Amino acid sequence: MLHVSTRGEITRVELARTLLGRSLYAVSAFALGDTLIDSGCPATSRELLGWARGRGIRRVVNTHYHEDHSGGDALLARELGAEILAPADTVPRLAAFYRLPLYRRLTWGQPTNVAACPLADVVAVGPYRFEVIPTPGHSPDHVCLFDRDRGLLFSGDLYISARARYLRRGEDAWTIIASLRRVRALEPRVVICSHAGFLERPLAALDAKIAYWENLAERARALVDNGLAPPDVAARLLGPEGFLTAFSGGDFSKRNLVLSLLGGAAPVATAKLSA
């Protein structure tokens, strides 16, 4: 699935693998001038390539290594000669992408290795000058891109939703909150999320996510202090686990979020994240 919309100079390209005509999990790439911010997942890379042909796309800037953000890189580099730029810690991951768990291969596809160049501190896109802002937590290499003059922030996967209830193993909720505070302090006037798109009232949206998770942490601690076990805390506060938890074998769960907010994040699968 590929759906295109435009706001001002920015084109949003929504991408998703489909099953029986239904999108599995949509993510967006954003075109500005000759540059794509992220490139979607491997399963939609040919659709993205077809859209990009003849549009003067010369490079891709990745916000982090995850396959639903870097999956189109290899094909765009091979077919269009696009330059691939990524955070320094992302570059070796893209060059030798580890074998994904089955549920992620089914949802997004397995990335093809690609050579990328490390991002400088500032990325120029026409008249825009984007500062590269480290924002770890969702992944250790995650960055946001901020044009200070225009107050424009590409936030990658930092925001996603004001009331996010699931977390993947390896994510750190408190580091995400710190990263949210870091970009909130920049007072962006436009925030563009890879999943939510253009945020209406962006400062209020960032504040809402911070407040929701901090409040959730306080409630979780109170329940643990009263003797409730963390898995039961997650069920009490967020409801039973859903299909995503079963489909991912527990990699993506409400329990992971509660454990992280309690200061005991679920263990990382070392072989997968060290690859």
XYZ file of N, CA, C and O in Angstrom, residues 57-247:
764
model
N 14.768 12.407 -6.388
C 15.255 11.968 -5.074
C 16.711 11.520 -5.210
O 17.024 10.600 -5.968
N 17.576 12.183 -4.459
C 19.011 11.891 -4.555
C 19.608 11.322 -3.280
O 20.741 10.877 -3.280
N 18.862 11.372 -2.189
C 19.406 10.814 -0.946
C 18.294 10.473 0.025
O 17.165 10.953 -0.088
N 18.669 9.621 0.976
C 17.784 9.221 2.066
C 18.499 9.532 3.374
O 19.681 9.213 3.535
N 17.787 10.157 4.294
C 18.303 10.385 5.640
C 17.504 9.503 6.593
O 16.287 9.656 6.713
N 18.176 8.568 7.246
C 17.510 7.655 8.178
C 17.552 8.203 9.597
O 18.587 8.671 10.062
N 16.411 8.100 10.298
C 16.363 8.521 11.697
C 16.891 7.435 12.634
O 17.327 7.745 13.749
N 16.841 6.168 12.209
C 17.381 5.056 12.992
C 17.351 3.810 12.109
O 16.892 3.858 10.968
N 17.867 2.708 12.657
C 18.112 1.549 11.803
C 16.897 0.660 11.575
O 16.916 -0.180 10.671
N 15.845 0.777 12.355
C 14.735 -0.184 12.263
C 14.251 -0.382 10.827
O 14.202 0.566 10.043
N 13.848 -1.620 10.548
C 13.566 -2.027 9.170
C 12.402 -1.282 8.534
O 12.339 -1.176 7.305
N 11.485 -0.758 9.337
C 10.370 -0.009 8.749
C 10.749 1.443 8.454
O 9.918 2.212 7.977
N 12.009 1.790 8.699
C 12.508 3.137 8.390
C 13.657 3.109 7.386
O 13.889 4.094 6.704
N 14.352 1.988 7.313
C 15.509 1.883 6.425
C 15.328 0.848 5.330
O 16.225 0.626 4.525
N 14.148 0.227 5.267
C 13.953 -0.917 4.380
C 14.001 -0.628 2.899
O 14.222 -1.536 2.098
N 13.776 0.630 2.502
C 13.849 0.977 1.088
C 15.214 1.469 0.649
O 15.430 1.726 -0.546
N 16.142 1.591 1.586
C 17.446 2.193 1.284
C 18.185 1.492 0.150
O 18.676 2.123 -0.792
N 18.307 0.174 0.275
C 19.151 -0.575 -0.663
C 18.654 -0.431 -2.092
O 19.447 -0.217 -3.024
N 17.348 -0.540 -2.303
C 16.801 -0.459 -3.658
C 16.948 0.957 -4.220
O 17.283 1.132 -5.400
N 16.730 1.966 -3.400
C 16.889 3.353 -3.857
C 18.347 3.643 -4.192
O 18.637 4.357 -5.155
N 19.254 3.088 -3.417
C 20.680 3.279 -3.702
C 21.069 2.592 -5.003
O 21.784 3.166 -5.845
N 20.579 1.365 -5.192
C 20.959 0.598 -6.385
C 20.317 1.142 -7.653
O 20.977 1.287 -8.685
N 19.021 1.467 -7.585
C 18.288 1.840 -8.797
C 18.374 3.335 -9.122
O 18.353 3.711 -10.297
N 18.452 4.177 -8.091
C 18.486 5.627 -8.337
C 19.833 6.257 -8.025
O 20.027 7.444 -8.276
N 20.745 5.457 -7.466
C 22.028 6.022 -7.056
C 21.899 6.947 -5.865
O 22.756 7.824 -5.657
N 20.845 6.766 -5.064
C 20.613 7.645 -3.914
C 21.701 7.451 -2.872
O 22.124 6.332 -2.576
N 22.160 8.563 -2.317
C 23.088 8.532 -1.198
C 22.306 8.190 0.060
O 21.233 8.740 0.297
N 22.853 7.308 0.871
C 22.191 6.906 2.109
C 22.964 7.508 3.280
O 24.164 7.266 3.441
N 22.275 8.296 4.086
C 22.857 8.909 5.273
C 22.144 8.376 6.506
O 20.931 8.154 6.482
N 22.896 8.196 7.581
C 22.312 7.630 8.798
C 23.175 8.041 9.992
O 24.347 8.397 9.834
N 22.615 7.990 11.197
C 23.434 8.227 12.385
C 24.642 7.294 12.405
O 24.571 6.171 11.878
N 25.729 7.744 13.001
C 26.975 6.967 12.968
C 26.771 5.548 13.499
O 27.316 4.579 12.943
N 25.976 5.399 14.571
C 25.755 4.067 15.133
C 24.861 3.198 14.254
O 24.810 1.979 14.430
N 24.160 3.823 13.337
C 23.271 3.092 12.442
C 24.030 2.475 11.280
O 23.650 1.413 10.765
N 25.095 3.132 10.845
C 25.809 2.744 9.627
C 26.222 1.271 9.631
O 25.935 0.533 8.669
N 26.896 0.756 10.688
C 27.277 -0.672 10.652
C 26.083 -1.619 10.708
O 26.148 -2.726 10.173
N 24.991 -1.198 11.315
C 23.789 -2.048 11.352
C 23.205 -2.207 9.955
O 22.762 -3.287 9.572
N 23.194 -1.105 9.177
C 22.664 -1.173 7.821
C 23.580 -1.983 6.908
O 23.110 -2.630 5.974
N 24.875 -1.958 7.181
C 25.833 -2.678 6.340
C 25.747 -4.192 6.526
O 26.094 -4.955 5.610
N 25.289 -4.629 7.699
C 25.180 -6.066 7.982
C 23.947 -6.274 8.847
O 24.044 -6.545 10.045
N 22.777 -6.147 8.232
C 21.524 -6.184 8.991
C 21.275 -7.591 9.518
O 21.373 -8.571 8.775
N 20.986 -7.684 10.813
C 20.778 -8.987 11.427
C 19.467 -9.624 10.949
O 18.574 -8.942 10.453
N 19.370 -10.934 11.134
C 18.173 -11.672 10.742
C 17.038 -11.305 11.697
O 17.138 -11.492 12.915
N 15.944 -10.786 11.155
C 14.841 -10.330 11.978
C 14.036 -11.497 12.546
O 13.970 -12.570 11.937
N 13.393 -11.296 13.702
C 12.432 -12.298 14.182
C 11.318 -12.486 13.160
O 11.004 -11.574 12.385
N 10.693 -13.634 13.188
C 9.708 -13.996 12.174
C 8.585 -12.966 12.064
O 8.181 -12.585 10.957
N 8.054 -12.506 13.193
C 6.899 -11.595 13.103
C 7.270 -10.295 12.409
O 6.451 -9.697 11.709
N 8.520 -9.845 12.559
C 8.949 -8.621 11.897
C 9.201 -8.862 10.412
O 8.915 -8.002 9.575
N 9.697 -10.042 10.063
C 9.854 -10.371 8.641
C 8.494 -10.439 7.959
O 8.335 -9.986 6.820
N 7.501 -10.995 8.643
C 6.166 -11.087 8.063
C 5.526 -9.706 7.900
O 4.816 -9.455 6.923
N 5.755 -8.820 8.866
C 5.118 -7.508 8.850
C 5.804 -6.552 7.890
O 5.140 -5.836 7.129
N 7.143 -6.538 7.892
C 7.884 -5.522 7.130
C 8.832 -6.085 6.081
O 9.209 -5.377 5.157
N 9.269 -7.325 6.234
C 10.253 -7.882 5.320
C 11.663 -7.746 5.881
O 11.916 -6.967 6.804
N 12.584 -8.522 5.325
C 13.975 -8.529 5.765
C 14.779 -7.525 4.952
O 14.818 -7.607 3.718
N 15.439 -6.552 5.606
C 16.223 -5.563 4.852
C 17.409 -6.171 4.114
O 17.983 -7.186 4.533
N 17.763 -5.530 3.015
C 18.984 -5.841 2.274
C 20.091 -4.923 2.766
O 19.864 -3.727 2.984
N 21.274 -5.461 2.960
C 22.399 -4.654 3.434
C 22.676 -3.495 2.488
O 22.536 -3.630 1.260
N 23.101 -2.371 3.053
C 23.378 -1.190 2.244
C 24.487 -0.378 2.902
O 24.575 -0.308 4.131
N 25.329 0.222 2.079
C 26.385 1.099 2.593
C 25.808 2.486 2.821
O 25.151 3.053 1.938
N 26.031 3.031 4.006
C 25.542 4.363 4.354
C 26.704 5.218 4.848
O 27.711 4.701 5.332
N 26.535 6.518 4.752
C 27.517 7.475 5.267
C 26.971 8.080 6.557
O 25.765 8.334 6.668
N 27.844 8.335 7.537
C 27.359 8.906 8.804
C 26.901 10.346 8.639
O 27.495 11.125 7.887
N 25.830 10.689 9.338
C 25.308 12.043 9.319
C 26.288 13.013 9.978
O 26.920 12.685 10.991
N 26.379 14.205 9.424
C 27.079 15.289 10.094
C 26.162 15.873 11.165
O 25.024 15.433 11.343
N 26.633 16.876 11.868
C 25.822 17.498 12.913
C 24.638 18.264 12.333
O 23.623 18.454 13.008
N 24.791 18.731 11.095
C 23.740 19.490 10.418
C 23.570 18.927 9.013
O 24.558 18.636 8.325
N 22.307 18.742 8.588
C 21.996 18.268 7.240
C 21.265 19.387 6.511
O 20.204 19.838 6.958
N 21.822 19.842 5.393
C 21.185 20.886 4.593
C 20.309 20.243 3.523
O 20.754 19.348 2.798
N 19.064 20.702 3.440
C 18.127 20.284 2.391
C 17.588 21.563 1.771
O 16.675 22.191 2.310
N 18.170 21.966 0.639
C 17.807 23.265 0.065
C 18.063 24.352 1.101
O 19.130 24.407 1.714
N 17.064 25.204 1.380
C 17.253 26.265 2.369
C 17.128 25.781 3.816
O 17.406 26.540 4.747
N 16.713 24.554 4.012
C 16.554 24.017 5.364
C 17.910 23.564 5.912
O 18.735 22.995 5.193
N 18.095 23.789 7.201
C 19.292 23.303 7.887
C 18.839 22.524 9.122
O 18.407 23.116 10.118
N 18.914 21.201 9.008
C 18.415 20.342 10.070
C 19.546 19.947 11.022
O 20.527 19.330 10.612
N 19.385 20.327 12.277
C 20.289 19.853 13.315
C 19.928 18.406 13.643
O 18.752 18.054 13.721
N 20.939 17.584 13.813
C 20.736 16.174 14.154
C 20.719 16.065 15.682
O 21.741 16.302 16.333
N 19.565 15.736 16.237
C 19.366 15.716 17.680
C 19.313 14.270 18.175
O 18.370 13.536 17.842
N 20.299 13.809 18.947
C 20.229 12.444 19.484
C 19.019 12.292 20.407
O 18.823 13.083 21.325
N 18.210 11.277 20.141
C 16.995 11.031 20.930
C 16.832 9.528 21.156
O 15.909 8.909 20.636
N 17.727 8.921 21.931
C 17.657 7.474 22.144
C 16.467 7.082 23.008
O 15.766 7.922 23.567
N 16.271 5.776 23.111
C 15.193 5.214 23.927
C 14.377 4.216 23.132
O 14.244 3.061 23.517
N 13.840 4.687 22.001
C 13.155 3.763 21.083
C 14.178 2.816 20.473
O 13.928 1.622 20.315
N 15.323 3.355 20.121
C 16.503 2.589 19.741
C 17.705 3.440 20.149
O 17.604 4.666 20.237
N 18.856 2.818 20.385
C 19.999 3.596 20.874
C 20.544 4.596 19.862
O 21.193 5.570 20.240
N 20.275 4.377 18.574
C 20.819 5.230 17.523
C 19.835 6.290 17.045
O 20.136 7.054 16.122
N 18.662 6.387 17.640
C 17.592 7.241 17.127
C 17.974 8.718 17.179
O 18.516 9.203 18.172
N 17.645 9.442 16.101
C 17.840 10.894 16.061
C 16.579 11.556 15.515
O 15.795 10.937 14.803
N 16.406 12.826 15.877
C 15.403 13.689 15.262
C 16.138 14.758 14.449
O 17.324 15.022 14.666
N 15.422 15.359 13.525
C 15.984 16.387 12.650
C 15.217 17.680 12.876
O 13.993 17.702 12.716
N 15.940 18.758 13.236
C 15.276 19.998 13.644
C 15.821 21.196 12.881
O 17.011 21.499 12.950
N 14.927 21.875 12.150
C 15.251 23.144 11.507
C 14.825 24.262 12.457
O 13.623 24.511 12.632
N 15.795 24.912 13.069
C 15.513 25.877 14.129
C 14.788 27.111 13.602
O 13.904 27.656 14.267
N 15.154 27.574 12.410
C 14.537 28.788 11.874
C 13.037 28.610 11.659
O 12.251 29.539 11.860
N 12.635 27.422 11.217
C 11.231 27.161 10.913
C 10.510 26.408 12.023
O 9.310 26.182 11.944
N 11.266 26.001 13.043
C 10.653 25.226 14.120
C 10.131 23.883 13.668
O 9.180 23.342 14.235
N 10.765 23.296 12.656
C 10.296 22.062 12.025
C 11.082 20.874 12.542
O 12.316 20.851 12.444
N 10.383 19.875 13.074
C 11.024 18.693 13.646
C 10.498 17.429 12.989
O 9.290 17.163 13.022
N 11.388 16.654 12.374
C 11.072 15.288 11.973
C 11.420 14.402 13.165
O 12.593 14.296 13.541
N 10.396 13.745 13.750
C 10.603 13.059 15.026
C 10.766 11.556 14.917
O 10.887 10.869 15.942
N 10.789 11.001 13.697
C 10.980 9.560 13.559
C 9.961 8.797 14.380
O 8.753 9.022 14.281
N 10.454 7.903 15.256
C 9.585 7.090 16.103
C 9.593 7.556 17.555
O 9.240 6.786 18.457
N 9.990 8.789 17.800
C 10.048 9.261 19.181
C 8.658 9.395 19.793
O 8.447 9.062 20.953
N 7.690 9.879 19.022
C 6.364 10.179 19.572
C 5.403 8.992 19.403
O 4.933 8.421 20.374
N 5.072 8.651 18.197
C 4.163 7.560 17.796
C 2.718 7.808 18.252
O 1.807 7.873 17.441
N 2.495 7.931 19.564
C 1.134 8.128 20.074
C 1.202 8.733 21.466
O 2.107 8.413 22.248
N 0.239 9.590 21.799
C 0.220 10.210 23.128
C -0.083 9.185 24.215
O 0.304 9.376 25.374
N -0.771 8.112 23.872
C -1.151 7.111 24.862
C -0.644 5.728 24.443
O -1.382 4.727 24.474
N 0.623 5.678 24.067
C 1.230 4.402 23.675
C 1.197 3.439 24.864
O 1.609 3.784 25.974
N 0.718 2.224 24.622
C 0.541 1.249 25.703
C 1.427 0.012 25.535
O 1.413 -0.871 26.399
N 2.153 -0.059 24.448
C 3.018 -1.198 24.191
C 4.461 -0.730 24.070
O 4.730 0.392 23.623
N 5.380 -1.588 24.443
C 6.803 -1.313 24.284
C 7.484 -2.590 23.822
O 7.075 -3.695 24.220
N 8.486 -2.442 22.988
C 9.239 -3.602 22.519
C 10.412 -3.843 23.458
O 10.943 -2.906 24.059
N 10.811 -5.094 23.603
C 12.010 -5.399 24.380
C 13.186 -4.580 23.841
O 13.372 -4.471 22.628
N 13.972 -4.046 24.736
C 15.111 -3.238 24.311
C 14.829 -1.755 24.321
O 15.749 -0.947 24.341
N 13.543 -1.372 24.288
C 13.210 0.041 24.415
C 13.249 0.436 25.890
O 13.002 -0.384 26.773
N 13.543 1.708 26.139
C 13.643 2.212 27.503
C 12.707 3.406 27.648
O 12.949 4.471 27.074
N 11.635 3.228 28.410
C 10.609 4.265 28.516
C 11.155 5.555 29.106
O 10.812 6.655 28.641
N 12.004 5.455 30.122
C 12.509 6.680 30.752
C 13.487 7.412 29.852
O 13.548 8.652 29.861
N 14.241 6.686 29.041
C 15.118 7.350 28.070
C 14.288 8.011 26.987
O 14.621 9.111 26.516
N 13.185 7.389 26.586
C 12.275 8.018 25.629
C 11.700 9.301 26.218
O 11.637 10.341 25.541
N 11.292 9.253 27.485
C 10.757 10.458 28.127
C 11.805 11.564 28.151
O 11.498 12.735 27.866
N 13.048 11.225 28.467
C 14.114 12.233 28.450
C 14.298 12.819 27.059
O 14.519 14.036 26.896
N 14.203 11.980 26.032
C 14.334 12.455 24.653
C 13.147 13.339 24.278
O 13.313 14.354 23.580
N 11.950 12.966 24.727
C 10.780 13.816 24.488
C 10.977 15.184 25.129
O 10.649 16.226 24.541
N 11.508 15.211 26.334
C 11.761 16.489 27.004
C 12.808 17.306 26.249
O 12.730 18.539 26.184
N 13.790 16.612 25.696
C 14.843 17.312 24.946
C 14.261 18.038 23.739
O 14.577 19.209 23.493
N 13.404 17.384 22.992
C 12.830 18.045 21.815
C 11.736 19.029 22.220
O 11.542 20.054 21.555
N 11.040 18.751 23.322
C 10.030 19.713 23.809
C 10.685 21.049 24.159
O 10.103 22.130 23.919
N 11.899 20.995 24.701
C 12.615 22.219 25.074
C 12.986 23.069 23.862
O 13.216 24.279 23.991
N 13.022 22.447 22.696
C 13.307 23.192 21.460
C 12.103 24.011 21.004
O 12.232 24.855 20.122
N 10.935 23.717 21.579
C 9.667 24.382 21.240
C 9.389 24.356 19.728
O 9.173 25.384 19.089
N 9.380 23.154 19.152
C 9.070 23.051 17.714
C 7.659 23.525 17.412
O 6.735 23.318 18.208
N 7.509 24.152 16.265
C 6.178 24.623 15.844
C 5.484 23.605 14.949
O 4.262 23.629 14.808
N 6.280 22.735 14.312
C 5.746 21.661 13.467
C 6.486 20.381 13.833
O 7.718 20.351 13.803
N 5.739 19.351 14.196
C 6.337 18.048 14.505
C 5.732 17.018 13.557
O 4.506 16.905 13.448
N 6.616 16.267 12.889
C 6.183 15.277 11.907
C 6.645 13.901 12.371
O 7.841 13.625 12.453
N 5.667 13.056 12.696
C 5.911 11.719 13.233
C 5.780 10.686 12.116
O 4.900 10.799 11.259
N 6.618 9.675 12.150
C 6.597 8.652 11.100
C 5.330 7.817 11.096
O 5.030 7.150 10.105
N 4.572 7.847 12.178
C 3.321 7.089 12.240
C 2.103 8.001 12.350
O 1.103 7.779 11.672
N 2.181 9.027 13.180
C 1.037 9.918 13.376
C 0.971 11.045 12.350
O -0.045 11.733 12.254
N 2.035 11.248 11.591
C 2.043 12.325 10.605
C 2.262 13.679 11.262
O 3.007 13.801 12.240
N 1.613 14.712 10.732
C 1.744 16.067 11.270
C 0.935 16.165 12.564
O -0.284 15.958 12.565
N 1.604 16.481 13.663
C 0.913 16.585 14.935
C 0.205 17.926 15.042
O 0.808 18.977 14.824
N -1.061 17.871 15.365
C -1.784 19.092 15.670
C -1.408 19.511 17.092
O -1.298 18.679 17.980
N -1.187 20.812 17.306
C -0.766 21.333 18.607
C 0.398 20.492 19.138
O 0.295 19.779 20.143
N 1.556 20.560 18.486
C 2.661 19.640 18.780
C 3.178 19.707 20.212
O 3.514 18.668 20.783
N 3.280 20.880 20.799
C 3.786 20.952 22.167
C 2.834 20.263 23.138
O 3.263 19.541 24.049
N 1.539 20.460 22.935
C 0.548 19.789 23.773
C 0.615 18.280 23.585
O 0.446 17.513 24.545
N 0.869 17.837 22.351
C 0.968 16.397 22.085
C 2.175 15.794 22.802
O 2.077 14.712 23.411
N 3.323 16.468 22.756
C 4.513 15.976 23.459
C 4.277 15.955 24.960
O 4.626 14.988 25.646
N 3.687 17.038 25.483
C 3.387 17.097 26.916
C 2.456 15.969 27.331
O 2.613 15.371 28.413
N 1.485 15.663 26.477
C 0.503 14.628 26.808
C 1.161 13.258 26.917
O 0.830 12.471 27.820
N 2.097 12.942 26.018
C 2.750 11.634 26.094
C 3.615 11.537 27.349
O 3.587 10.517 28.052
N 4.379 12.596 27.633
C 5.212 12.595 28.838
C 4.348 12.402 30.079
O 4.637 11.571 30.946
N 3.271 13.171 30.165
C 2.399 13.113 31.335
C 1.738 11.738 31.471
O 1.614 11.200 32.589
N 1.310 11.146 30.350
C 0.637 9.850 30.399
C 1.566 8.778 30.949
O 1.184 8.007 31.849
N 2.793 8.717 30.449
C 3.725 7.697 30.923
C 4.171 7.960 32.355
O 4.318 7.018 33.144
N 4.397 9.208 32.729
C 4.807 9.493 34.107
C 3.682 9.148 35.087
O 3.932 8.596 36.161
N 2.449 9.464 34.719
C 1.321 9.105 35.564
C 1.162 7.598 35.662
O 0.887 7.049 36.738
N 1.365 6.919 34.528
C 1.285 5.457 34.511
C 2.345 4.857 35.429
O 2.083 3.894 36.164
N 3.546 5.429 35.430
C 4.626 4.941 36.292
C 4.262 5.101 37.769
O 4.505 4.196 38.580
N 3.685 6.234 38.130
C 3.285 6.461 39.525
C 2.232 5.447 39.965
O 2.311 4.878 41.072
N 1.265 5.211 39.115
C 0.207 4.258 39.453
C 0.768 2.842 39.555
O 0.369 2.048 40.421
N 1.701 2.503 38.638
C 2.306 1.172 38.667
C 3.109 0.970 39.946
O 3.029 -0.101 40.586
N 3.875 1.966 40.356
C 4.667 1.847 41.582
C 3.754 1.662 42.799
O 4.051 0.880 43.708
N 2.660 2.401 42.828
C 1.731 2.284 43.955
C 1.167 0.875 44.046
O 1.044 0.310 45.155
N 0.841 0.279 42.911
C 0.295 -1.079 42.914
C 1.351 -2.103 43.336
O 1.051 -3.049 44.082
N 2.590 -1.918 42.868
C 3.669 -2.826 43.275
C 3.923 -2.698 44.779
O 4.123 -3.702 45.476
N 3.915 -1.474 45.283
C 4.109 -1.263 46.727
C 3.018 -1.938 47.549
O 3.241 -2.311 48.714
N 1.858 -2.111 46.938
C 0.750 -2.801 47.620
C 0.751 -4.304 47.373
O -0.217 -4.991 47.720
N 1.832 -4.814 46.760
C 2.010 -6.248 46.645
C 1.603 -6.885 45.337
O 1.658 -8.114 45.203
N 1.210 -6.071 44.339
C 0.792 -6.649 43.064
C 2.021 -6.908 42.191
O 2.928 -6.071 42.097
N 2.073 -8.061 41.536
C 3.190 -8.402 40.655
C 3.112 -7.583 39.370
O 2.014 -7.265 38.896
N 4.271 -7.233 38.759
C 4.276 -6.389 37.549
C 3.366 -6.869 36.422
O 2.664 -6.048 35.822
N 3.324 -8.177 36.084
C 2.392 -8.583 35.005
C 0.939 -8.280 35.350
O 0.151 -7.906 34.473
N 0.600 -8.419 36.638
C -0.763 -8.104 37.065
C -1.006 -6.607 37.060
O -2.121 -6.146 36.804
N 0.060 -5.834 37.337
C -0.035 -4.374 37.271
C -0.370 -3.949 35.844
O -1.241 -3.104 35.618
N 0.319 -4.537 34.876
C 0.063 -4.195 33.471
C -1.384 -4.488 33.099
O -2.044 -3.680 32.444
N -1.887 -5.637 33.510
C -3.272 -5.992 33.195
C -4.249 -5.048 33.887
O -5.259 -4.649 33.301
N -3.943 -4.684 35.126
C -4.835 -3.792 35.875
C -4.897 -2.405 35.228
O -5.978 -1.816 35.114
N -3.754 -1.877 34.814
C -3.699 -0.508 34.312
C -3.998 -0.392 32.821
O -4.557 0.616 32.383
N -3.620 -1.412 32.042
C -3.693 -1.290 30.591
C -4.601 -2.321 29.932
O -4.788 -2.292 28.712
N -5.148 -3.226 30.730
C -6.003 -4.249 30.159
C -5.201 -5.454 29.695
O -3.966 -5.450 29.717
N -5.879 -6.495 29.266
C -5.179 -7.712 28.834
C -4.337 -7.466 27.590
O -4.607 -6.564 26.807
N -3.307 -8.290 27.449
C -2.477 -8.207 26.253
C -3.331 -8.537 25.026
O -4.274 -9.330 25.099
N -2.977 -7.931 23.905
C -3.741 -8.128 22.686
C -3.033 -9.011 21.680
O -2.028 -9.675 21.979
N -3.536 -8.990 20.466
C -2.995 -9.817 19.378
C -1.520 -9.531 19.131
O -0.739 -10.446 18.854
N -1.120 -8.243 19.227
C 0.273 -7.885 18.927
C 1.245 -8.619 19.839
O 2.332 -9.005 19.409
N 0.859 -8.798 21.090
C 1.746 -9.491 22.028
C 1.902 -10.951 21.639
O 3.008 -11.499 21.614
N 0.792 -11.608 21.311
C 0.857 -13.014 20.905
C 1.624 -13.159 19.595
O 2.467 -14.052 19.450
N 1.342 -12.277 18.641
C 1.972 -12.345 17.325
C 3.489 -12.174 17.420
O 4.249 -12.810 16.680
